[in-house]
mmCIF file of C-alpha atoms and ligand atoms in Angstrom:
data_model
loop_
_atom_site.group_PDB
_atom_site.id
_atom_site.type_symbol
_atom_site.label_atom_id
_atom_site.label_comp_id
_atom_site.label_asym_id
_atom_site.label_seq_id
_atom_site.Cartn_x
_atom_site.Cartn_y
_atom_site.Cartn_z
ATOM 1 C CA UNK A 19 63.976 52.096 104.825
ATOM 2 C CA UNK A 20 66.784 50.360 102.922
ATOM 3 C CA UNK A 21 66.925 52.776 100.132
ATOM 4 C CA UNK A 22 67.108 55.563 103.117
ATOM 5 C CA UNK A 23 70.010 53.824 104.375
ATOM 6 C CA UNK A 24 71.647 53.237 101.076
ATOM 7 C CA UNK A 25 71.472 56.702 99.640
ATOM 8 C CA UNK A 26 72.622 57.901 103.841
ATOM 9 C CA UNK A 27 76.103 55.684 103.029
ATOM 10 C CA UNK A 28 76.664 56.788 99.459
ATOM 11 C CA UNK A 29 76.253 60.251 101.175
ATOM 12 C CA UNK A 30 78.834 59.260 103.660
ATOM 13 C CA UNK A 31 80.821 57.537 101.044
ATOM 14 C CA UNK A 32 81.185 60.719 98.675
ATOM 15 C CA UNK A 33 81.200 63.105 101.632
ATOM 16 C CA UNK A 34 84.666 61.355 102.734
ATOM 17 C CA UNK A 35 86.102 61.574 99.055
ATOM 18 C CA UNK A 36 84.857 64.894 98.877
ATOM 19 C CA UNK A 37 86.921 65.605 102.381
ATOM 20 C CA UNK A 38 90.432 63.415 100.940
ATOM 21 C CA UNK A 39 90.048 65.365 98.076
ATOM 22 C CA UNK A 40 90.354 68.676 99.752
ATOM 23 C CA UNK A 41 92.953 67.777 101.844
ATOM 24 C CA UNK A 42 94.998 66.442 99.189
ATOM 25 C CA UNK A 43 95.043 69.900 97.569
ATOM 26 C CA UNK A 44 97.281 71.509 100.150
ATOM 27 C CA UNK A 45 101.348 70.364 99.478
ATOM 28 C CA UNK A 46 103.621 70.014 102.085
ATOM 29 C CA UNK A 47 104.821 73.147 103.154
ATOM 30 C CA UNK A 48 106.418 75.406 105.802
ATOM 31 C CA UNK A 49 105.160 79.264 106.394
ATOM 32 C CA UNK A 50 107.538 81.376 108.506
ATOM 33 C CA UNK A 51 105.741 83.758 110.192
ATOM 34 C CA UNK A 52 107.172 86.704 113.029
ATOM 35 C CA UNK A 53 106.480 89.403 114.834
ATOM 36 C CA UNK A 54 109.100 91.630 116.889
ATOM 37 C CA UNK A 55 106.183 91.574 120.301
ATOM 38 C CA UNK A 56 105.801 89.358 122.693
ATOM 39 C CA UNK A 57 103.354 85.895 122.478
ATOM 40 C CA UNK A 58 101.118 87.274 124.807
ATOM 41 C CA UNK A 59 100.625 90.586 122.297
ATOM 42 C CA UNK A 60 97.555 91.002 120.099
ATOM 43 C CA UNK A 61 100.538 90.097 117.062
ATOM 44 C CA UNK A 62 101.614 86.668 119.102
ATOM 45 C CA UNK A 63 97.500 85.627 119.483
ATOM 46 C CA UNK A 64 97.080 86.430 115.869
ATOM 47 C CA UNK A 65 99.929 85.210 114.693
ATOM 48 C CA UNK A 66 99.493 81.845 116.519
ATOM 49 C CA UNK A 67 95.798 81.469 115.634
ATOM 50 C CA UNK A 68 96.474 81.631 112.361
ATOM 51 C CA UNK A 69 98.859 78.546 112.666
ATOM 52 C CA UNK A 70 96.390 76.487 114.419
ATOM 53 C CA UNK A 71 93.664 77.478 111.877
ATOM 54 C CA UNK A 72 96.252 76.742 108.910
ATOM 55 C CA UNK A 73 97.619 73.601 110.274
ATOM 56 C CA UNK A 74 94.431 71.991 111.098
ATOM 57 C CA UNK A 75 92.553 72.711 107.644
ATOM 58 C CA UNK A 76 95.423 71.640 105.869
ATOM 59 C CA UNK A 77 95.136 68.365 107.815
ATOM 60 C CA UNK A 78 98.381 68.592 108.700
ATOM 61 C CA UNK A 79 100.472 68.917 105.259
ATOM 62 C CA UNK A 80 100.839 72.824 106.123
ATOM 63 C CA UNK A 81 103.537 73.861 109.504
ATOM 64 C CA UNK A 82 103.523 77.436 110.479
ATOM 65 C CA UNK A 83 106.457 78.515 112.203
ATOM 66 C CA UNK A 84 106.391 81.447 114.275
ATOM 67 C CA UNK A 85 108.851 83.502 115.907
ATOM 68 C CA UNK A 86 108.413 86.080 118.000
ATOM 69 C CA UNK A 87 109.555 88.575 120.795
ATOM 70 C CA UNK A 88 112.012 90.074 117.867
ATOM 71 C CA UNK A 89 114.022 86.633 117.105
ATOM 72 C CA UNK A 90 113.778 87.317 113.429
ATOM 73 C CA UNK A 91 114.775 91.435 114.117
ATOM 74 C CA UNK A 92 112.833 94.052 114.326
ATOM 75 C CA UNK A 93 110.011 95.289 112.566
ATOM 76 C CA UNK A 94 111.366 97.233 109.635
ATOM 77 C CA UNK A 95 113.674 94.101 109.097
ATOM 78 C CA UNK A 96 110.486 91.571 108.958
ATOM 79 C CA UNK A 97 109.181 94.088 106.158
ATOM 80 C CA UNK A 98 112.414 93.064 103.518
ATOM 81 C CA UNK A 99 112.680 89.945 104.628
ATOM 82 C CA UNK A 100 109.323 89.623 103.359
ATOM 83 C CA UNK A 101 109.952 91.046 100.340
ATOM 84 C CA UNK A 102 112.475 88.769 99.980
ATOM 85 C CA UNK A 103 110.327 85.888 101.039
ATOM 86 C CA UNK A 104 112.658 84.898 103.892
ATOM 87 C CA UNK A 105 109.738 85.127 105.649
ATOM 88 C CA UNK A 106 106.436 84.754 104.649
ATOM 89 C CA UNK A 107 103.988 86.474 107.162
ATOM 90 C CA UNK A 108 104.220 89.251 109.368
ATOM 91 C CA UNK A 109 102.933 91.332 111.943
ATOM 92 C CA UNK A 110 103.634 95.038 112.399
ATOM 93 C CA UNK A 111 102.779 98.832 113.343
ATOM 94 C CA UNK A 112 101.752 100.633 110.189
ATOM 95 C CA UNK A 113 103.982 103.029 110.780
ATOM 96 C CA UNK A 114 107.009 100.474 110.627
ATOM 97 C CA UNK A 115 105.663 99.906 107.258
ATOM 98 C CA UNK A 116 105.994 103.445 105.947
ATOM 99 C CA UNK A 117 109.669 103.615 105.229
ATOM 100 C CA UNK A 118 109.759 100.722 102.462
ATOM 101 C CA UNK A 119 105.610 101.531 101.933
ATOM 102 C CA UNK A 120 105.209 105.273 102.256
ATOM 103 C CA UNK A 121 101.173 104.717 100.901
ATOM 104 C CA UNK A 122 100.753 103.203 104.231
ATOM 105 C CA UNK A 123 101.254 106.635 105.574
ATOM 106 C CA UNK A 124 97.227 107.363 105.026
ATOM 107 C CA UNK A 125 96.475 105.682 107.991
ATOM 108 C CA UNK A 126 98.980 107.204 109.767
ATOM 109 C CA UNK A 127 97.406 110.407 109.083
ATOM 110 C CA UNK A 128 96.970 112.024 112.527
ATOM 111 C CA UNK A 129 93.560 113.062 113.557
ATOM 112 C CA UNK A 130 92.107 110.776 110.721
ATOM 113 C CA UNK A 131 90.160 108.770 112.656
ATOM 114 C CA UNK A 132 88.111 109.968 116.040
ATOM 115 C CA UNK A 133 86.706 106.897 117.061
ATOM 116 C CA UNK A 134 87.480 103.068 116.661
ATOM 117 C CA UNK A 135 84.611 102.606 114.830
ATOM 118 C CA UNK A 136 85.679 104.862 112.326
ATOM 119 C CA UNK A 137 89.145 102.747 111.512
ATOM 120 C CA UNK A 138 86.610 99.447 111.504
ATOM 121 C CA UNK A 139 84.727 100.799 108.639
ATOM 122 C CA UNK A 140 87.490 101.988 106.577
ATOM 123 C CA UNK A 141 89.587 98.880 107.004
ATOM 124 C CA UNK A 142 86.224 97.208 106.691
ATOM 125 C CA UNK A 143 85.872 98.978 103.019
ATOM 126 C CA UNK A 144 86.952 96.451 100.452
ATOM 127 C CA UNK A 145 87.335 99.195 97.381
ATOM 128 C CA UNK A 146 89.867 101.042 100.400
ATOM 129 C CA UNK A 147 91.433 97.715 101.447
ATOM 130 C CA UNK A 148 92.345 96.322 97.852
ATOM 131 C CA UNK A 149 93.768 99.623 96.597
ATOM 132 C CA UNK A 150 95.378 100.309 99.620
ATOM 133 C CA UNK A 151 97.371 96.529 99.501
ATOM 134 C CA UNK A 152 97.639 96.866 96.014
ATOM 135 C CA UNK A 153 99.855 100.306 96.313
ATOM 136 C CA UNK A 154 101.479 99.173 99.487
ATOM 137 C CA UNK A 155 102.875 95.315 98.030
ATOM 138 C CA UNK A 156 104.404 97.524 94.718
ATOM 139 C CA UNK A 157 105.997 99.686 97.071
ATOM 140 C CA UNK A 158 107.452 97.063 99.332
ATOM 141 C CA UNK A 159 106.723 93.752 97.818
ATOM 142 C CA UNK A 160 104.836 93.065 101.343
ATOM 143 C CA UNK A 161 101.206 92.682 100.925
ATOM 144 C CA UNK A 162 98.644 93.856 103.334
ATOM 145 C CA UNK A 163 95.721 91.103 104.178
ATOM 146 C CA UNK A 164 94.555 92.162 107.352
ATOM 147 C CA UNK A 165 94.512 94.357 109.487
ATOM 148 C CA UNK A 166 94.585 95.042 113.795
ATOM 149 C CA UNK A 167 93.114 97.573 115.169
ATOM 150 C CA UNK A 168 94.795 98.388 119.119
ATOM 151 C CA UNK A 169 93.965 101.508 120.080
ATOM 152 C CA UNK A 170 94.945 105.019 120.413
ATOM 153 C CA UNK A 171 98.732 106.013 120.778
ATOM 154 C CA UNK A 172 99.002 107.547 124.144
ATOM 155 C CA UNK A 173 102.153 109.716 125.066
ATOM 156 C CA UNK A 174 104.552 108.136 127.926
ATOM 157 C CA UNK A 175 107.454 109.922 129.845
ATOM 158 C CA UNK A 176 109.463 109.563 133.046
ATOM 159 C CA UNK A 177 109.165 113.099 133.994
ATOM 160 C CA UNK A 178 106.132 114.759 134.440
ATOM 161 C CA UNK A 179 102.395 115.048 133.403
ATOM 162 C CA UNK A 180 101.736 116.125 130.364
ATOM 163 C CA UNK A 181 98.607 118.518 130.106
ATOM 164 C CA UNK A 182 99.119 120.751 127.849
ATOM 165 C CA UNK A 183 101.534 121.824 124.883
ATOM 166 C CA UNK A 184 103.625 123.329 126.660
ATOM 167 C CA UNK A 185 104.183 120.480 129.060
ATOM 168 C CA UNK A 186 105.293 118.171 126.166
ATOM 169 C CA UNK A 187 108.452 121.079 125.256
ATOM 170 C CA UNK A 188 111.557 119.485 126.267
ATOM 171 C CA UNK A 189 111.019 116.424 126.424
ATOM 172 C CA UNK A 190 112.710 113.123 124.510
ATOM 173 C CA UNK A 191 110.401 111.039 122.557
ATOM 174 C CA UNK A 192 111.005 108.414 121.046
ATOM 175 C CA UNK A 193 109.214 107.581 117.910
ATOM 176 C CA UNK A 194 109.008 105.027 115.239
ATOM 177 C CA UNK A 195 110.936 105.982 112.440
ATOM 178 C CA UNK A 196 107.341 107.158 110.700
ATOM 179 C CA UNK A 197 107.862 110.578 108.738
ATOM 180 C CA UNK A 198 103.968 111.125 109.842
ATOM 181 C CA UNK A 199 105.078 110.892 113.806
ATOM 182 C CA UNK A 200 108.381 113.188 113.037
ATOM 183 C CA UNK A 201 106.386 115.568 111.251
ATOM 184 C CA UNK A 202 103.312 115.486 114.035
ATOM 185 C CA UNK A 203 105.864 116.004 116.882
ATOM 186 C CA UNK A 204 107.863 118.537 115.169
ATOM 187 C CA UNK A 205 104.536 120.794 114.794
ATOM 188 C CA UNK A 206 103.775 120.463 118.061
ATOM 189 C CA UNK A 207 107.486 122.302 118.906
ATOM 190 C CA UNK A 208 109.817 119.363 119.845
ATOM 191 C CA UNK A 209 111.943 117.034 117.839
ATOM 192 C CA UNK A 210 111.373 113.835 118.648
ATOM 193 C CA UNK A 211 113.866 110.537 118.161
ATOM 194 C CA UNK A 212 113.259 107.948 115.398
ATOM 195 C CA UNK A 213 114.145 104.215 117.059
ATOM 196 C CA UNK A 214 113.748 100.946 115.809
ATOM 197 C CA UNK A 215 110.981 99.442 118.313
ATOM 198 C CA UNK A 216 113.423 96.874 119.400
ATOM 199 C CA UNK A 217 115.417 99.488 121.215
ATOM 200 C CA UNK A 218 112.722 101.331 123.063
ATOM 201 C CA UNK A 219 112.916 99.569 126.650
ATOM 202 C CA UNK A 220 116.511 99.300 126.560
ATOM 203 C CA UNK A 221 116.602 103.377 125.533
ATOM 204 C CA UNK A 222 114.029 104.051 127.990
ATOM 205 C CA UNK A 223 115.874 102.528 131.004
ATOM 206 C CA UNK A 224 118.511 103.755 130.467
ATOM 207 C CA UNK A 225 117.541 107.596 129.913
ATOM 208 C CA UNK A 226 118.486 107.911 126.331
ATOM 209 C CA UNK A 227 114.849 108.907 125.524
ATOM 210 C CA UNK A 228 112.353 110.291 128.519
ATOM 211 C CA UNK A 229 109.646 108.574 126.385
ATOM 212 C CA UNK A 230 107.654 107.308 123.818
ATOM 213 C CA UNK A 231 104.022 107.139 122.635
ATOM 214 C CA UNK A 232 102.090 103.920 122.153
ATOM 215 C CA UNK A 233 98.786 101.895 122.748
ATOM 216 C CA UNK A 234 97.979 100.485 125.937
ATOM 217 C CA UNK A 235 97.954 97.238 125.575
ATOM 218 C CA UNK A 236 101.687 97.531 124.430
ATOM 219 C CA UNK A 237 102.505 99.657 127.539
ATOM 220 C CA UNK A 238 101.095 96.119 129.087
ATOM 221 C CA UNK A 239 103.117 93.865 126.752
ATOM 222 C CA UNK A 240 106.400 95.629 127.020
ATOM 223 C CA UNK A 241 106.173 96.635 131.394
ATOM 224 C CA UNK A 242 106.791 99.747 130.713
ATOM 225 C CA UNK A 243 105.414 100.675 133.696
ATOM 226 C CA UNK A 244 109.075 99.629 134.875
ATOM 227 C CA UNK A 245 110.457 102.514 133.172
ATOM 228 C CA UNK A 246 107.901 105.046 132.952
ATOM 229 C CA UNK A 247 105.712 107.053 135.231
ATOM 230 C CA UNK A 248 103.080 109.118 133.324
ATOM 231 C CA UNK A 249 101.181 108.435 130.196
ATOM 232 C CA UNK A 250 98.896 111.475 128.435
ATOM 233 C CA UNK A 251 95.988 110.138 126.226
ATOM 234 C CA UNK A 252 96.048 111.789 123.338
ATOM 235 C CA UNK A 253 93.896 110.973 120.317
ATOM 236 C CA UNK A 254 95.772 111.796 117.683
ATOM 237 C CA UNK A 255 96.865 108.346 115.898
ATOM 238 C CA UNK A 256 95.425 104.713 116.568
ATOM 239 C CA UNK A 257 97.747 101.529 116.572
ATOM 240 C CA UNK A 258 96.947 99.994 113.577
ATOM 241 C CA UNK A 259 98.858 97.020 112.538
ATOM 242 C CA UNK A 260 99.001 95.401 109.193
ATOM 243 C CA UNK A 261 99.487 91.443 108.742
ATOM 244 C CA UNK A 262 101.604 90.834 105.761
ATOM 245 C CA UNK A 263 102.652 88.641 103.830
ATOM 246 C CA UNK A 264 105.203 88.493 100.751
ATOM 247 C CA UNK A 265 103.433 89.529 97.453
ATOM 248 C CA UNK A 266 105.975 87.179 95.634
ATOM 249 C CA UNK A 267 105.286 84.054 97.437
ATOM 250 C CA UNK A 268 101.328 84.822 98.265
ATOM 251 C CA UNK A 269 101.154 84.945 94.098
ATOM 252 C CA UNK A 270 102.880 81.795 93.823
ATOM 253 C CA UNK A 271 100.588 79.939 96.264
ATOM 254 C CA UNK A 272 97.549 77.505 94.737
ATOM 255 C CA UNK A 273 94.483 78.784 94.757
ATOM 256 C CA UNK A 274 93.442 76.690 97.386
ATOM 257 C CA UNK A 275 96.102 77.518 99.822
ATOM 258 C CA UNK A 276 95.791 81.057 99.224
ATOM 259 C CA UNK A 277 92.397 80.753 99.941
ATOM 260 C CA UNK A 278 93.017 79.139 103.610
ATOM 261 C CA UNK A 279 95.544 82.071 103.993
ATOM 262 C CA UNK A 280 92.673 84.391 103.143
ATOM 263 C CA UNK A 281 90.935 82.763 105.480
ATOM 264 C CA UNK A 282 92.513 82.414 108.899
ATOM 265 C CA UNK A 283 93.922 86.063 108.379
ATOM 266 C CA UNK A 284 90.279 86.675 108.267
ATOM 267 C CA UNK A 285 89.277 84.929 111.038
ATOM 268 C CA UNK A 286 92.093 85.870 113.212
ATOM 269 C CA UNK A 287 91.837 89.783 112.588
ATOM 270 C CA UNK A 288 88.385 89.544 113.504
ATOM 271 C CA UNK A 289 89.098 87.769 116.874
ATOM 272 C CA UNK A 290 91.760 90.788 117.107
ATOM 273 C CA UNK A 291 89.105 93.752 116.543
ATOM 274 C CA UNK A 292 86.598 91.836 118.835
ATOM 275 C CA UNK A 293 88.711 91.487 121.609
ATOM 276 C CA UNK A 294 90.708 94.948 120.967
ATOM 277 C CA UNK A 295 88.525 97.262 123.412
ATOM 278 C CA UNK A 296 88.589 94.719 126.601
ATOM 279 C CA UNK A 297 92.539 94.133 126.226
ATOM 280 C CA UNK A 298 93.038 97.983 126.322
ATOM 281 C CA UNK A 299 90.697 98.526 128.946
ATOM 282 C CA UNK A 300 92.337 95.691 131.089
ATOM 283 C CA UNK A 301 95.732 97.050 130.232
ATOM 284 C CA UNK A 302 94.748 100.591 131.104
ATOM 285 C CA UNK A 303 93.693 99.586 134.602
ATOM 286 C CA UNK A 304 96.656 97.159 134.471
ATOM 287 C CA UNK A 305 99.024 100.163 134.169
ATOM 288 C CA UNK A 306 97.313 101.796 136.799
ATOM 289 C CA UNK A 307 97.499 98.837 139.488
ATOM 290 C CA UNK A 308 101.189 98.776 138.262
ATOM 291 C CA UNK A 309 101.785 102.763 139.445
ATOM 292 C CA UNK A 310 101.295 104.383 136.323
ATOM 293 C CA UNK A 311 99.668 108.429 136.642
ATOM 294 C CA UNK A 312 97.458 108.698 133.832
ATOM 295 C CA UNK A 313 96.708 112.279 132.151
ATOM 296 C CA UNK A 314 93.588 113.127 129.841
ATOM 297 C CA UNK A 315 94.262 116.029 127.621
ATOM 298 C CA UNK A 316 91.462 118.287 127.887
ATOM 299 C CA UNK A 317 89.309 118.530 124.558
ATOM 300 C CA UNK A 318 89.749 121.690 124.165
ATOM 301 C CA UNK A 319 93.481 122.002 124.780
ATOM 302 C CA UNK A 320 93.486 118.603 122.466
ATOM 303 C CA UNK A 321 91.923 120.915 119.520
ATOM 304 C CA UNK A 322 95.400 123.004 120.063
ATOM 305 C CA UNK A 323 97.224 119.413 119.373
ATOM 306 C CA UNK A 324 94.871 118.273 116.460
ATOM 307 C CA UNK A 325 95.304 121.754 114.403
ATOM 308 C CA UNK A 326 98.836 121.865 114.801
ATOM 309 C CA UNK A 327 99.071 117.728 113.527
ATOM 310 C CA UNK A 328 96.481 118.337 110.692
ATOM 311 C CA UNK A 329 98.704 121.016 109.294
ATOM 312 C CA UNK A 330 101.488 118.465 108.357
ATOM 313 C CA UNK A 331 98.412 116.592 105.746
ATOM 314 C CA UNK A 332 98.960 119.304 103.347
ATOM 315 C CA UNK A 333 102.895 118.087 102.999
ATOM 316 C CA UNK A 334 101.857 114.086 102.879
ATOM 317 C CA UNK A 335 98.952 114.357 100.221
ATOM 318 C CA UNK A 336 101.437 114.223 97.955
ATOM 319 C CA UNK A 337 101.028 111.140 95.488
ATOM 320 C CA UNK A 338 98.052 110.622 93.313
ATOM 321 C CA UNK A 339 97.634 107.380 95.639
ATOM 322 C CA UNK A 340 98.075 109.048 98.606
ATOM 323 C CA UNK A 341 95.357 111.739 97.318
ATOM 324 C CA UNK A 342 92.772 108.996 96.567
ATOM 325 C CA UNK A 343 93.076 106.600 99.501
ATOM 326 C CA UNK A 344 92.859 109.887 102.087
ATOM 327 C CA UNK A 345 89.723 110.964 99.799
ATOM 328 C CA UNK A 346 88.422 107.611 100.046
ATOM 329 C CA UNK A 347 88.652 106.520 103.772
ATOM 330 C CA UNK A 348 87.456 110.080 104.833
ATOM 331 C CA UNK A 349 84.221 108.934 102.344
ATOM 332 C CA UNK A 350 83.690 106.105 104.184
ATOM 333 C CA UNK A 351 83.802 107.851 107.328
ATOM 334 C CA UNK A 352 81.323 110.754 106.225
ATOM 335 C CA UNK A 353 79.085 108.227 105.053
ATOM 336 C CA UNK A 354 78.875 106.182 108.777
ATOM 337 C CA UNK A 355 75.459 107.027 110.965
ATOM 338 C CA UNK A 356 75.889 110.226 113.066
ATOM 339 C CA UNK A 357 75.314 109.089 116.825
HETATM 340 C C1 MLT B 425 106.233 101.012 117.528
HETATM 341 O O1 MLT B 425 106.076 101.992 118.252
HETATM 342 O O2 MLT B 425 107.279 100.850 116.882
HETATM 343 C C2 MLT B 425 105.121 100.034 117.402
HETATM 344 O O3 MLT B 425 103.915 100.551 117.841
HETATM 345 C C3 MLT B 425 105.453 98.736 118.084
HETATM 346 C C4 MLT B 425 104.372 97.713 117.866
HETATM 347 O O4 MLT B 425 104.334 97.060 116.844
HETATM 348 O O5 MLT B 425 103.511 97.516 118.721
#
């Protein structure tokens, strides 16, 4: 009995070194993080969940700062201040992404994807993942290391239904300033308006755009039920959103701090994906309660949509990189179980 008890302290004896030790490793440091959304947004819960998971594993020697609803500019800005390690994690739309990382175009792509599950397993693919951040942090100097999923991009305008093609003629939308949306919109007969995100409610309100085309959850985060009175699911780009962080600094970091980075971006996209489908559900009947008429495209008028948008590919499949990520995701997605 006294030898059990011996060997149980030296247990609890080298477990506590073992635990000082570890949280010794981690210097005393500050990590800026922002998003240009709102704290209740799937970017504020990540974004703050991956301070409480940092701060607490660190034991305290790590603070993670986070700013959000835009106070550190819009998204496009968080991008080169990133680069520039101003700031050292962000969260974004991947289309915001594809002016300083035009690789991050492939998942732009529209018709890519026809399910969620789909964009799970590709951005579940490490050989897609790694050469896809790889490509996108020597473009930009921001590194991908996670990735939300939201849901799909659904078309939103203050003057009619949309139901068809022709409906959508005429009409301002504003998108963001992703060559993939121009180019979508433009085949489908209308030019639409590149606008920082920043500006959207502000443009909206005041009739400078009749509308714009986003997830629902963001229609939730942003009211825009205040300023708009129809929304048209369409299925012809999800939200995804990259969480980045600068390459520079991220290189710099010790191994074990980059590997609590690693970490609670891990653990706090996968909170994201899990609670993705609920939140847009909730917002959906949200934008309902809130006087919203919602319009589903017919599939086969949608086929119209999707031929017209999968035409632009041809002019976007134009980098070796480009080439090999679009061959590789639409691998991953031949190779899922047909339902
Ligand atoms: C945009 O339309 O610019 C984005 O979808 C905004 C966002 O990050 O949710």
């Amino acid at each position: 009995m006294k030898r059990l008890s011996r060997l149980s302290l030296l247990a609890a004896l080298l477990l506590s070194v073992a635990m000082t030790a570890s949280a010794a490793t981690y210097k005393k440091q500050t990590i800026m993080a922002a998003s240009a959304n709102t704290p209740g947004s799937n970017h504020g819960v990540l974004l703050n969940r991956f301070k409480d998971i940092v701060e607490k594993e660190s034991g305290g020697a790590i603070t993670v700062k986070v700013y959000l609803g835009g106070t550190m500019g819009d998204e496009t800005a968080n991008v080169k201040q990133i680069r520039n390690a101003e700031l050292h994690i962000a969260t974004l739309f991947a289309g915001n992404l594809t002016p300083s990382a035009p690789t991050a175009n492939v998942l732009c792509l529209p018709y890519l994807f026809t399910s969620m599950d789909e964009a799970y397993a590709v951005l579940s693919d490490k050989a897609f993942t790694t050469a896809l951040a790889d490509q996108v942090a020597k473009e930009s100097g921001a590194r991908p290391l996670g990735w939300m999923i939201g849901g799909w991009r659904s078309i939103t305008n203050s003057k009619k239904p949309i139901n068809k093609l022709e409906d959508l003629q005429g009409l301002k939308i504003r998108v963001s300033p992703t060559a993939m949306q121009l180019a979508a919109f433009r085949a489908w007969g209308i030019e639409p308006h590149p606008m920082a995100w920043s500006e959207v409610f502000n443009a909206l309100q005041q009739g400078v755009v009749d509308g714009q085309e986003n997830m629902y959850v963001t229609n939730r985060d942003n009211k825009f039920w205040e300023v708009q009175k129809y929304m048209t699911e369409i299925h012809y780009m999800l939200w995804i959103g990259p969480v980045i962080v600068s390459d520079a600094w991220y290189r710099k970091l010790d191994a074990d701090t980059r590997a609590l980075v690693d970490k609670a971006v891990e653990t706090a996209q996968k909170e994201e994906w899990a609670a993705a489908e609920k939140e847009q559900s909730d917002s959906k009947k949200l934008s309902i309660e809130n006087g919203m008429q919602i319009t589903i495209i017919d599939p086969a008028e949608e086929v119209r949509w999707q031929e017209k948008a999968r035409g632009v590919w041809k002019d976007f499949l134009n980098t070796p990189e480009m080439k090999s990520l679009t061959d590789k995701a639409l691998a991953v997605i031949a190779a899922m179980p047909k339902k």
